Short mmCIF file of C-alpha atoms and ligand atoms in Angstrom, two decimals:
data_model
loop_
_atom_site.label_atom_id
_atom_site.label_comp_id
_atom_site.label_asym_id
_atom_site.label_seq_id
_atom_site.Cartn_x
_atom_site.Cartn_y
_atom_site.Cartn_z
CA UNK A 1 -17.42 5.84 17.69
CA UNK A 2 -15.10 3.77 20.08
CA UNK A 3 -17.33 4.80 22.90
CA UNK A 4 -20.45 3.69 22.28
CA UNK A 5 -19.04 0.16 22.03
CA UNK A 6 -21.51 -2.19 22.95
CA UNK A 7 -19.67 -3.44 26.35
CA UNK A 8 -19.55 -7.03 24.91
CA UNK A 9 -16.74 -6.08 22.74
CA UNK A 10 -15.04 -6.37 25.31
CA UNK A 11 -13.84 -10.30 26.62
CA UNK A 12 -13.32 -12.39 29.33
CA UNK A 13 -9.44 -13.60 30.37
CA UNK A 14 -10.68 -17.00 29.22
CA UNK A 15 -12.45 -15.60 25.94
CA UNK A 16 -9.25 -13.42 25.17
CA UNK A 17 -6.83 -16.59 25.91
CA UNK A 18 -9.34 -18.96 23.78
CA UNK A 19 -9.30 -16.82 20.93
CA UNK A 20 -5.43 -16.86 20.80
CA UNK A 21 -5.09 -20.27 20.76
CA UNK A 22 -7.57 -21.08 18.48
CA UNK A 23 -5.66 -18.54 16.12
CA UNK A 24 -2.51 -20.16 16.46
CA UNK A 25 -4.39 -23.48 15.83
CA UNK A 26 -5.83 -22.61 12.83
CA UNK A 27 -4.29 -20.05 10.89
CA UNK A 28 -1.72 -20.20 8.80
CA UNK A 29 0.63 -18.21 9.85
CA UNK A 30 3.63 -16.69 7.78
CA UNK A 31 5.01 -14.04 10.67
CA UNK A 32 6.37 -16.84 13.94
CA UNK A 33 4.80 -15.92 17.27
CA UNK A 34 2.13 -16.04 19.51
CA UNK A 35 -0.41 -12.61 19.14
CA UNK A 36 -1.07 -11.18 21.90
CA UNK A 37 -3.61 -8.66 20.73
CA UNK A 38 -7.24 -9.27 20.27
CA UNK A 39 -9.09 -6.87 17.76
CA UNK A 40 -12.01 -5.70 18.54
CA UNK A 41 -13.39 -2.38 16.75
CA UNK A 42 -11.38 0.37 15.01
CA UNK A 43 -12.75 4.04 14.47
CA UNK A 44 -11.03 6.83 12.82
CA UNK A 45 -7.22 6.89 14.09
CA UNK A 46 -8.04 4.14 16.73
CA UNK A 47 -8.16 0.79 17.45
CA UNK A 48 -9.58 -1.16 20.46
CA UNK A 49 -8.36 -4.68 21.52
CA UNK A 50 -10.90 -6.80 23.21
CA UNK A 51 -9.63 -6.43 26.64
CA UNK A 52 -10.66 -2.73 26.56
CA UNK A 53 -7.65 -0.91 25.40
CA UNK A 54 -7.49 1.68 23.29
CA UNK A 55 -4.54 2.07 20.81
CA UNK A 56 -3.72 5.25 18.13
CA UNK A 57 -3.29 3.74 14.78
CA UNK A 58 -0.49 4.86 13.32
CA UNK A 59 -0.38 1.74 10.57
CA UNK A 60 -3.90 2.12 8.63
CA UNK A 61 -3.60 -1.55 8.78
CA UNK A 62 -1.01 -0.60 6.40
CA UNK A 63 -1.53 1.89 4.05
CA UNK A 64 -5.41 0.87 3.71
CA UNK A 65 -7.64 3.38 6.20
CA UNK A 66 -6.43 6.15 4.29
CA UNK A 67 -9.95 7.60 4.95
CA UNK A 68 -10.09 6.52 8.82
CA UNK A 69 -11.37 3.14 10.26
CA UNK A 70 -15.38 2.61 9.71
CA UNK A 71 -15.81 5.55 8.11
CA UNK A 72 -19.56 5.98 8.17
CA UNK A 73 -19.67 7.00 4.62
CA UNK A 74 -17.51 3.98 3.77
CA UNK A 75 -20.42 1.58 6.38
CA UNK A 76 -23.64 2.79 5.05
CA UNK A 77 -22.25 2.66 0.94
CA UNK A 78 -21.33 -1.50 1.99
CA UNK A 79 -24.55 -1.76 3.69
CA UNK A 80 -26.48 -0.14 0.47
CA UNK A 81 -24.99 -1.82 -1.98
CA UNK A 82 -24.97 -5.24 -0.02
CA UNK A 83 -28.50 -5.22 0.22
CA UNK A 84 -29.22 -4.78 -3.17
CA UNK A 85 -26.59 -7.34 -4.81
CA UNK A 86 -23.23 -8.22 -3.62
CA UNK A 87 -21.70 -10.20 -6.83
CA UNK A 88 -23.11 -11.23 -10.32
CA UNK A 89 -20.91 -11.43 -13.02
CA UNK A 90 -17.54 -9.78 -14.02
CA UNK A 91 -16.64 -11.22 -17.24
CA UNK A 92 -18.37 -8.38 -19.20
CA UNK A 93 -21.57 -9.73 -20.20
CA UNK A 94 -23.61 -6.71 -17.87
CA UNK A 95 -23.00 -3.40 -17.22
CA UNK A 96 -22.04 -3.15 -13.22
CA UNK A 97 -22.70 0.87 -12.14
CA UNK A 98 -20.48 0.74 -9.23
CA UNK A 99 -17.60 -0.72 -11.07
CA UNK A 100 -17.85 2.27 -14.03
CA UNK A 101 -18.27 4.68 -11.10
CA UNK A 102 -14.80 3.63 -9.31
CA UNK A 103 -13.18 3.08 -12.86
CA UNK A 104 -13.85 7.14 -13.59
CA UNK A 105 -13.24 8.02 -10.31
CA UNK A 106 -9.34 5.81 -10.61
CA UNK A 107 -8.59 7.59 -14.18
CA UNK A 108 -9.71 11.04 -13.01
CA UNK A 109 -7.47 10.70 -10.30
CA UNK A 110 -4.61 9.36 -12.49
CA UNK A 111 -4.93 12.45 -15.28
CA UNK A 112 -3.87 11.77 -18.75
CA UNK A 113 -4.57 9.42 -20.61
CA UNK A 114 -4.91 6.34 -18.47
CA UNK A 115 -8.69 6.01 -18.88
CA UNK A 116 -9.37 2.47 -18.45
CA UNK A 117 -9.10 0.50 -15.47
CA UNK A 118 -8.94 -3.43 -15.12
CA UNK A 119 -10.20 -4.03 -11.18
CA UNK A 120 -8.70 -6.62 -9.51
CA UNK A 121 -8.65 -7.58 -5.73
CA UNK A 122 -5.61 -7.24 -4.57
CA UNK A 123 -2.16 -5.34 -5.46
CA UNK A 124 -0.17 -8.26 -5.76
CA UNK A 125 -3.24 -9.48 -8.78
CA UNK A 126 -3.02 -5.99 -9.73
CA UNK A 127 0.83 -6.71 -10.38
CA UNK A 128 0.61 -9.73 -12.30
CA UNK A 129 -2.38 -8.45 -14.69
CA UNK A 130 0.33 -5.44 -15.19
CA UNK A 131 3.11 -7.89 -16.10
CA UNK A 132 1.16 -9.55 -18.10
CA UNK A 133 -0.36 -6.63 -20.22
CA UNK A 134 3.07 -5.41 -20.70
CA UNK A 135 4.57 -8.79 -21.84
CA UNK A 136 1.47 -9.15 -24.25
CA UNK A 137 1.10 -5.82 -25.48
CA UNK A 138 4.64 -5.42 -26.33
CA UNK A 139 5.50 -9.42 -26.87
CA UNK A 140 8.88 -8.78 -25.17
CA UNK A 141 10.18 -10.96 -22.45
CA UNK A 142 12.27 -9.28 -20.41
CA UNK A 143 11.30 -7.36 -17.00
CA UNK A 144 13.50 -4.39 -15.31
CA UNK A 145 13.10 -4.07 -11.53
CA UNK A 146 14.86 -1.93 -9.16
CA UNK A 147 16.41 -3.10 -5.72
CA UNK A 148 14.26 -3.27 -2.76
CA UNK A 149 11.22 -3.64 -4.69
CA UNK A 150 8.13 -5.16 -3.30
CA UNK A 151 5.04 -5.88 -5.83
CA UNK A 152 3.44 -8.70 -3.84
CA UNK A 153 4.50 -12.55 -2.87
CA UNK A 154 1.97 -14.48 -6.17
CA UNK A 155 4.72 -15.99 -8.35
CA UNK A 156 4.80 -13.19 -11.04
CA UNK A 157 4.83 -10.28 -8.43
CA UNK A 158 7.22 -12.08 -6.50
CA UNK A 159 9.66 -12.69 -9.39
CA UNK A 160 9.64 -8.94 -9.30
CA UNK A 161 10.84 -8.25 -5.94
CA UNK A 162 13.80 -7.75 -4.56
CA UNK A 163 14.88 -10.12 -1.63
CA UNK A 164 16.74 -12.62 -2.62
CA UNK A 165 15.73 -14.92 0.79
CA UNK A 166 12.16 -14.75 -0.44
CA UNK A 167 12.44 -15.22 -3.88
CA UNK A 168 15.18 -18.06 -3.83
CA UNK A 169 12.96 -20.66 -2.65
CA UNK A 170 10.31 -20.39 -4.95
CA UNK A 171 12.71 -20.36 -7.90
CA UNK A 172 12.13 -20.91 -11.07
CA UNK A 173 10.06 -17.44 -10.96
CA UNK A 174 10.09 -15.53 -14.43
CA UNK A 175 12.96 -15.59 -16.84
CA UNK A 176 15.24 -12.25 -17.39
CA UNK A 177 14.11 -10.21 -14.45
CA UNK A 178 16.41 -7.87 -13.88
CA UNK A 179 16.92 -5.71 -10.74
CA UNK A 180 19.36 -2.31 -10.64
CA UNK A 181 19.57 0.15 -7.30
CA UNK A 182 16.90 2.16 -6.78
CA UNK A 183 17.74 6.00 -8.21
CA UNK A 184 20.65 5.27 -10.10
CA UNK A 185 20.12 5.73 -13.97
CA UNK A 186 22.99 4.79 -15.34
CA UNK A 187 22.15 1.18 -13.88
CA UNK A 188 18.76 1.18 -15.19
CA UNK A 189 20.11 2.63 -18.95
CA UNK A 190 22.15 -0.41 -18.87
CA UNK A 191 19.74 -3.00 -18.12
CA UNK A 192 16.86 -1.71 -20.37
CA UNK A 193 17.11 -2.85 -23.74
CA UNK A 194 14.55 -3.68 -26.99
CA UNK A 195 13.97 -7.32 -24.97
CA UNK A 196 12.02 -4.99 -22.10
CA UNK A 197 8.54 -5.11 -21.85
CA UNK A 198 8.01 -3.21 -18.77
CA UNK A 199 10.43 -1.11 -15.84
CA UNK A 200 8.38 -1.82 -12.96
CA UNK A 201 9.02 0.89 -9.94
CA UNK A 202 7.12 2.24 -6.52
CA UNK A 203 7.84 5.43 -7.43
CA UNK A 204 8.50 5.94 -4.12
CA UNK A 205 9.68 2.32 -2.40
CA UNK A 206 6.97 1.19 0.10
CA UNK A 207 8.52 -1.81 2.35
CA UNK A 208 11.76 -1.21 1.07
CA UNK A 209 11.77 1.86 3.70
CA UNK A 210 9.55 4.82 2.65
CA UNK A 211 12.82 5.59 0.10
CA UNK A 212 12.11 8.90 -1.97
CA UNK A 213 14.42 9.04 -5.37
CA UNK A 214 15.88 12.02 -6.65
CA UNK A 215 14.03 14.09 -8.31
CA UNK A 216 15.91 13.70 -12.21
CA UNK A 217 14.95 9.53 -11.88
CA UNK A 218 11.28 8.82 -12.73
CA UNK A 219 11.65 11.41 -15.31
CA UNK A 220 15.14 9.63 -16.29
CA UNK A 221 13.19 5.89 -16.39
CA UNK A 222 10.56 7.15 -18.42
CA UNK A 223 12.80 8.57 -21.13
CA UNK A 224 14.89 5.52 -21.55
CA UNK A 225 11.23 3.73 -21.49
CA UNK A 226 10.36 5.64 -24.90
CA UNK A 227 13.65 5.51 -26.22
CA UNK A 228 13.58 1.44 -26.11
CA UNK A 229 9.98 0.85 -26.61
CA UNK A 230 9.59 -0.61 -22.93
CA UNK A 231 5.96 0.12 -20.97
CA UNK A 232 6.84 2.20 -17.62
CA UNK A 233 4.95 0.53 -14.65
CA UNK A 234 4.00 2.73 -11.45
CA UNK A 235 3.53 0.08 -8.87
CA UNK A 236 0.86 2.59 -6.14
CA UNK A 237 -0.83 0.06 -4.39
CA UNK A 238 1.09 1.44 -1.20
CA UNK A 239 1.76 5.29 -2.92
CA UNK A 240 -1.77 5.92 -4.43
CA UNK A 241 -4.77 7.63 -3.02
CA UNK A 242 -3.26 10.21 -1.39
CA UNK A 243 -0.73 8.86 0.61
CA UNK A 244 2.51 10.67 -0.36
CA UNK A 245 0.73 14.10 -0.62
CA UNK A 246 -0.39 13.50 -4.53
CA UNK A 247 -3.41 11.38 -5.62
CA UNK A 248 -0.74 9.01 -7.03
CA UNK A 249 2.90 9.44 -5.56
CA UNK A 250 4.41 9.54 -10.00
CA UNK A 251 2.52 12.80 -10.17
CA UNK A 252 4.92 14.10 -7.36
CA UNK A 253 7.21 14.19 -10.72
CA UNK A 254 4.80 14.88 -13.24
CA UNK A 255 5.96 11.62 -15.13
CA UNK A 256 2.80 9.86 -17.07
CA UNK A 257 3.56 5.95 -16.69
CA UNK A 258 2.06 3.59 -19.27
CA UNK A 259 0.41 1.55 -16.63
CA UNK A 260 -0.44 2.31 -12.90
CA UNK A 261 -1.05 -0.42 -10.44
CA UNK A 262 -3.57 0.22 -7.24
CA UNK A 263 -4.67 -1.74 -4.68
CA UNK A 264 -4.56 -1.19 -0.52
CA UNK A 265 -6.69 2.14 0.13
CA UNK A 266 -8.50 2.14 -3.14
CA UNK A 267 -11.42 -0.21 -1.18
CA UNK A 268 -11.68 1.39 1.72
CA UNK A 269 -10.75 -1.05 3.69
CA UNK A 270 -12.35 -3.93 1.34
CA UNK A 271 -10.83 -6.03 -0.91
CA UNK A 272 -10.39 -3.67 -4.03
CA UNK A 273 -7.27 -2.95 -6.64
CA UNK A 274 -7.06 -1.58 -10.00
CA UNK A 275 -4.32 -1.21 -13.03
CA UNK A 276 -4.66 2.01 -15.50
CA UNK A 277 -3.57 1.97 -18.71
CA UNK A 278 -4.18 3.49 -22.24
CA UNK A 279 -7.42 1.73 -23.83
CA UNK A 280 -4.98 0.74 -26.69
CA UNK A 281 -2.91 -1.16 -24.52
CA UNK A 282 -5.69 -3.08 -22.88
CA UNK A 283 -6.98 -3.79 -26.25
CA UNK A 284 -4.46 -6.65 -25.97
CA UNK A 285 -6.63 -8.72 -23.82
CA UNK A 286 -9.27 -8.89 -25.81
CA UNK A 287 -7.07 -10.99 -28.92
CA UNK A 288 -7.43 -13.47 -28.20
CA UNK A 289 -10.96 -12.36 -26.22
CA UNK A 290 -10.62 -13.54 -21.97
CA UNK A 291 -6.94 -13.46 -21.87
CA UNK A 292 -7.36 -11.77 -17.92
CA UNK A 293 -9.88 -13.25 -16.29
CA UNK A 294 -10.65 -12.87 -12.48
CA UNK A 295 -14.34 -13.24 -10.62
CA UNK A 296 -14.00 -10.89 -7.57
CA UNK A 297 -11.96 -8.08 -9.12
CA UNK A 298 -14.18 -5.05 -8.95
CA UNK A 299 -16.52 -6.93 -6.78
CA UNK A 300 -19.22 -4.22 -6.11
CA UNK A 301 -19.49 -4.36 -2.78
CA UNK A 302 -16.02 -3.45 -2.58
CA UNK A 303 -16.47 -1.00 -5.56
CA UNK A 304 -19.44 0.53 -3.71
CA UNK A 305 -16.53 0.81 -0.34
CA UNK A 306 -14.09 2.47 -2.86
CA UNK A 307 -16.34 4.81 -4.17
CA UNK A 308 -17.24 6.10 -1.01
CA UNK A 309 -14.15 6.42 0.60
CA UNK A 310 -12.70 7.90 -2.60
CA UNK A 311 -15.45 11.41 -2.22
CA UNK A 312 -14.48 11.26 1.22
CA UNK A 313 -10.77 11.72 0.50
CA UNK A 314 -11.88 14.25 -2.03
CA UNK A 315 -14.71 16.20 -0.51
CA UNK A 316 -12.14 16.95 2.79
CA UNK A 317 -9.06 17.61 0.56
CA UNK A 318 -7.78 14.48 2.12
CA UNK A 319 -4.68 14.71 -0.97
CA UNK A 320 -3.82 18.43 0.29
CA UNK A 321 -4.08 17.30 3.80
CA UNK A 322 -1.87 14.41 3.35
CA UNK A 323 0.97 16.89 2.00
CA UNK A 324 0.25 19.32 4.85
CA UNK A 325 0.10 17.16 8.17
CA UNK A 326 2.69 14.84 6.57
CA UNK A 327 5.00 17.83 7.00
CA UNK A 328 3.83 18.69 10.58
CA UNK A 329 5.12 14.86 11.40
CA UNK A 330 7.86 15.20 9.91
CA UNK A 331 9.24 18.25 11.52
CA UNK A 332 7.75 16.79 14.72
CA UNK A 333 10.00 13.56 13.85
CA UNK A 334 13.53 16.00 13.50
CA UNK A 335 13.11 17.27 17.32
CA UNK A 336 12.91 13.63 18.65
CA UNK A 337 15.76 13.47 16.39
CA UNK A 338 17.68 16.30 17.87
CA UNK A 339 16.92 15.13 20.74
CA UNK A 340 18.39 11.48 20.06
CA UNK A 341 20.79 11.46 17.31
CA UNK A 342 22.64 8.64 18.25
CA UNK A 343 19.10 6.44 18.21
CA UNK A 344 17.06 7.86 15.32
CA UNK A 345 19.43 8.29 12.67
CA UNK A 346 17.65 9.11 9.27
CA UNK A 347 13.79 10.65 8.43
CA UNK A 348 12.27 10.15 5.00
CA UNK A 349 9.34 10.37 3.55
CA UNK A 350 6.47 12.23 1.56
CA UNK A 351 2.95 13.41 2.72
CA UNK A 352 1.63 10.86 5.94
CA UNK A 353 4.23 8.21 4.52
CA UNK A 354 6.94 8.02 6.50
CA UNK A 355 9.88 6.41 7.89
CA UNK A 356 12.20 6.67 10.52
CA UNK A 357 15.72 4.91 10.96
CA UNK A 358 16.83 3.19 13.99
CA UNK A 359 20.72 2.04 15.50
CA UNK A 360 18.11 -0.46 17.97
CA UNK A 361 15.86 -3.34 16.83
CA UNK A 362 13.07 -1.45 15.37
CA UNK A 363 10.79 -4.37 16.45
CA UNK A 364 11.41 -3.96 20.12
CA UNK A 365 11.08 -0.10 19.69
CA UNK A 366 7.54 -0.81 18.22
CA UNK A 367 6.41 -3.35 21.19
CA UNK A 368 7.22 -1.04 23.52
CA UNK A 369 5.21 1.50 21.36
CA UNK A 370 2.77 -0.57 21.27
CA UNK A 371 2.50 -1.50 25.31
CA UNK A 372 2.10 2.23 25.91
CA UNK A 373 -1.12 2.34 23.02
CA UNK A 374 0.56 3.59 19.83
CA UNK A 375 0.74 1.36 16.91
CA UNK A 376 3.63 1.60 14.16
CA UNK A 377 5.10 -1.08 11.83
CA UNK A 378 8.35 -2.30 10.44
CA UNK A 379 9.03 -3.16 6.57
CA UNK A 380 9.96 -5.87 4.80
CA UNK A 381 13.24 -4.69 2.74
CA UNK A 382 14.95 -2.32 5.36
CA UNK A 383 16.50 -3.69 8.59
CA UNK A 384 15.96 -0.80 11.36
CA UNK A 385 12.92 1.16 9.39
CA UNK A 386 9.93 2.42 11.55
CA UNK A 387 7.02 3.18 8.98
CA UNK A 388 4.72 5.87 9.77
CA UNK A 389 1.24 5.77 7.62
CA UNK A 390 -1.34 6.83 9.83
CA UNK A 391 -4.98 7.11 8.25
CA UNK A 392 -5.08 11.04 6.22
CA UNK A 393 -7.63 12.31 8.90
CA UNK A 394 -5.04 11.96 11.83
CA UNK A 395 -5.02 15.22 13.41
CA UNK A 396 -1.52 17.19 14.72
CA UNK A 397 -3.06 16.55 18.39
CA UNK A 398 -3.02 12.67 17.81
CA UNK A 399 0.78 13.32 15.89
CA UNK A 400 1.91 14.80 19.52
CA UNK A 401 0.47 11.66 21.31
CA UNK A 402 2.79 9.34 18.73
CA UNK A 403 5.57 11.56 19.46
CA UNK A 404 5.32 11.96 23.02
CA UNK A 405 5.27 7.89 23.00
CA UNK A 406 8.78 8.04 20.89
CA UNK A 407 10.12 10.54 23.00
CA UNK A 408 9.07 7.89 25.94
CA UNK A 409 10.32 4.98 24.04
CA UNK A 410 13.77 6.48 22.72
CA UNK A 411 14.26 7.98 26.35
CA UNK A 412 13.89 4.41 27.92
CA UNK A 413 16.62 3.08 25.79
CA UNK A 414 19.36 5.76 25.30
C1 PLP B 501 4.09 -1.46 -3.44
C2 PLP B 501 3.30 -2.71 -3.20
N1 PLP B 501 2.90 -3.45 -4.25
C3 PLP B 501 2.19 -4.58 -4.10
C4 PLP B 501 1.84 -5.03 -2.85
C5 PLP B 501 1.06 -6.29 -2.69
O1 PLP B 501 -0.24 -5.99 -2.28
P1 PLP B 501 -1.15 -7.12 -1.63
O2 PLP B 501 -0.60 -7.40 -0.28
O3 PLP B 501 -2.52 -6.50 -1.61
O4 PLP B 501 -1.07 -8.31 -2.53
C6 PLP B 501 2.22 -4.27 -1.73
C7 PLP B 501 1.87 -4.71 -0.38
O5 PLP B 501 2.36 -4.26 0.61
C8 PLP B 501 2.97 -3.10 -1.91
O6 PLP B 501 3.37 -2.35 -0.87
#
């Protein structure tokens, strides 16, 4: 717990100023600015800088704490498994437990038929090894991808999203992607053809503002999948375990994709992504044999992490919760609303994935969130988008405190 930090955690002006500089020194860094704050431990819903304050998480470092920060169940399975081996081989010549165990757990959770799972560490790898499995398996060239998309920044993944000011300097990315609107059908019946390998879609769009689809258009994209022979990809690495209320936010539809990727939460909080898919359709890799390859996917350390954090979200009907405190912020989110129309404009969402819409800079609205101890984020395809993902344990009383700080915030500037 936060407070029985050891008091060191806590630093000197000089220590706190050091560390910054040294940051800016020597990291890379892809977001411009200096950072003001210092990280020092994060429990549950909160976070503690290392000059002693204490903040209420409403990020889950994006969309990965689903379980809470250090999550003692989450520690002690890391601390296990580290002490007994950490990483051996992954290129299938043993048997690793930890990796089968998370690879049931991953299909169980997805239903169906998607009982295999290739682990990978990340969601943008997780996107590329999908890409790839659907070009091979169906040896067609041609990608659909809807507007807003975000899959990752590797050169595949990338080729796949949407923003044209990230993309364009990185070009040549993949051949015949092409991108249609988000929820609009007709687009995407035009665009898919018998030269599509896979429609890749966030079933509900993650950084391109927490946008839910109507409810005819996963259904629609998978039937013009079958109809043309393309692969349906479920991009969940922000969506999945539990997030939007459902294990996997497709299910909110009932649709069964051909592949699923995962990634974020599935580690609890280490390094850890998967992609499901039909045995048959894996079989691809093997001919000819080590066509994926990767050496930390389904590290098992991380596996050990994911498995933990994966009978936590089950054991305290985390999923159920998600749907059922999601709501609770949500309605909380339409009185600040009433109260400031003419500032928060639009509320979307699904389970404790949410997103609000601002007529201010939603970048100054979060700093001044944040100077007052209550962390929220922006996204990366939606000018004037607060997202809302706070871990699935947050409780209403902790929902008030973010709202109360809105309420604050909003108040300030109207
Ligand atoms: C929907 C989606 N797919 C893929 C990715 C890429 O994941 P990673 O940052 O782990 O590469 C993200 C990251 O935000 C995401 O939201």
């Amino acid at each position: 717990m936060l407070n029985s930090l050891e008091p060191s955690a806590t630093m000197t002006d000089e220590e706190l100023e050091s560390y910054r500089d040294r940051f800016a020194a020597h990291l890379s860094q892809t977001v411009p600015g200096r950072k003001e704050l210092v990280v020092s431990a994060a429990d549950a819903c909160t976070l503690r800088s290392a000059d002693g304050r204490v903040y209420l998480d409403m990020t889950s470092g994006i969309a990965v704490a689903n379980v809470g920060h250090s999550r003692p169940e989450v520690v002690e399975a890391v601390q296990r498994q580290m002490s007994r081996y950490a990483h051996v081989n992954v290129y299938g010549r043993f048997v690793i437990p930890e990796q089968v165990e998370m690879a049931e757990r991953l299909s169980r959770a997805a239903g169906g038929e998607l009982s295999t799972a290739y682990l990978t560490s990340s969601g943008a790898e997780s996107t590329e090894c999908a890409l790839k499995l659907a070009r091979k398996y169906t040896g067609r060239p041609k990608f659909v991808a809807m507007e807003r998309a975000y899959h990752g920044r590797t050169f595949g993944a990338l080729s796949v999203s949407w923003r044209e000011q990230w993309r364009a300097p990185f070009e040549p990315l993949l051949p015949e992607v092409e991108f249609v609107p988000f929820d609009d059908l007709e687009a995407a019946a035009a665009a898919i053809d018998e030269r599509t390998a896979a429609v890749i879609v966030e079933p509900i769009q993650g950084e391109g503002g927490i946008r839910v689809p109507s409810d005819g258009f996963l259904p629609g994209l998978r039937e013009l999948c079958d109809r043309s022979g393309a692969l349906l990809i479920c991009d969940e690495v922000q969506g999945g375990m539990g997030r939007a209320g459902a294990w996997f936010s497709h299910q909110l539809w009932g649709v069964q994709p051909d592949i699923v990727t995962c990634a974020k939460a599935v580690g609890g909080g280490l390094p850890l992504g998967a992609v499901l898919a039909r045995p048959e359709v894996f079989q691809t890799f093997l001919e000819p044999a080590l066509s994926h390859l990767t050496t930390m996917g389904g590290n098992p350390v991380a596996c050990a992490a994911g498995i933990a954090a994966f009978d936590v979200i089950e054991r305290e009907g985390l999923v159920d919760r998600s749907a059922r405190v999601g709501e609770y912020l949500r309605e909380r989110l339409e009185s600040v609303r009433g109260q400031f129309p003419d500032l928060l404009t639009d509320i979307r969402g699904r389970g404790l994935w949410c997103a609000f819409e601002l007529s201010v800079p939603a970048q100054q609205v979060a700093d001044a969130m944040q100077e007052r101890g209550v962390l929220v984020g922006s996204v990366l395809n939606s000018e004037g988008t607060i997202r809302v993902t706070p871990p699935l344990v947050i409780t209403p009383a902790e929902i008030d405190v973010f709202i109360g700080v809105l309420r604050t915030v909003l108040g300030r500037l109207a």
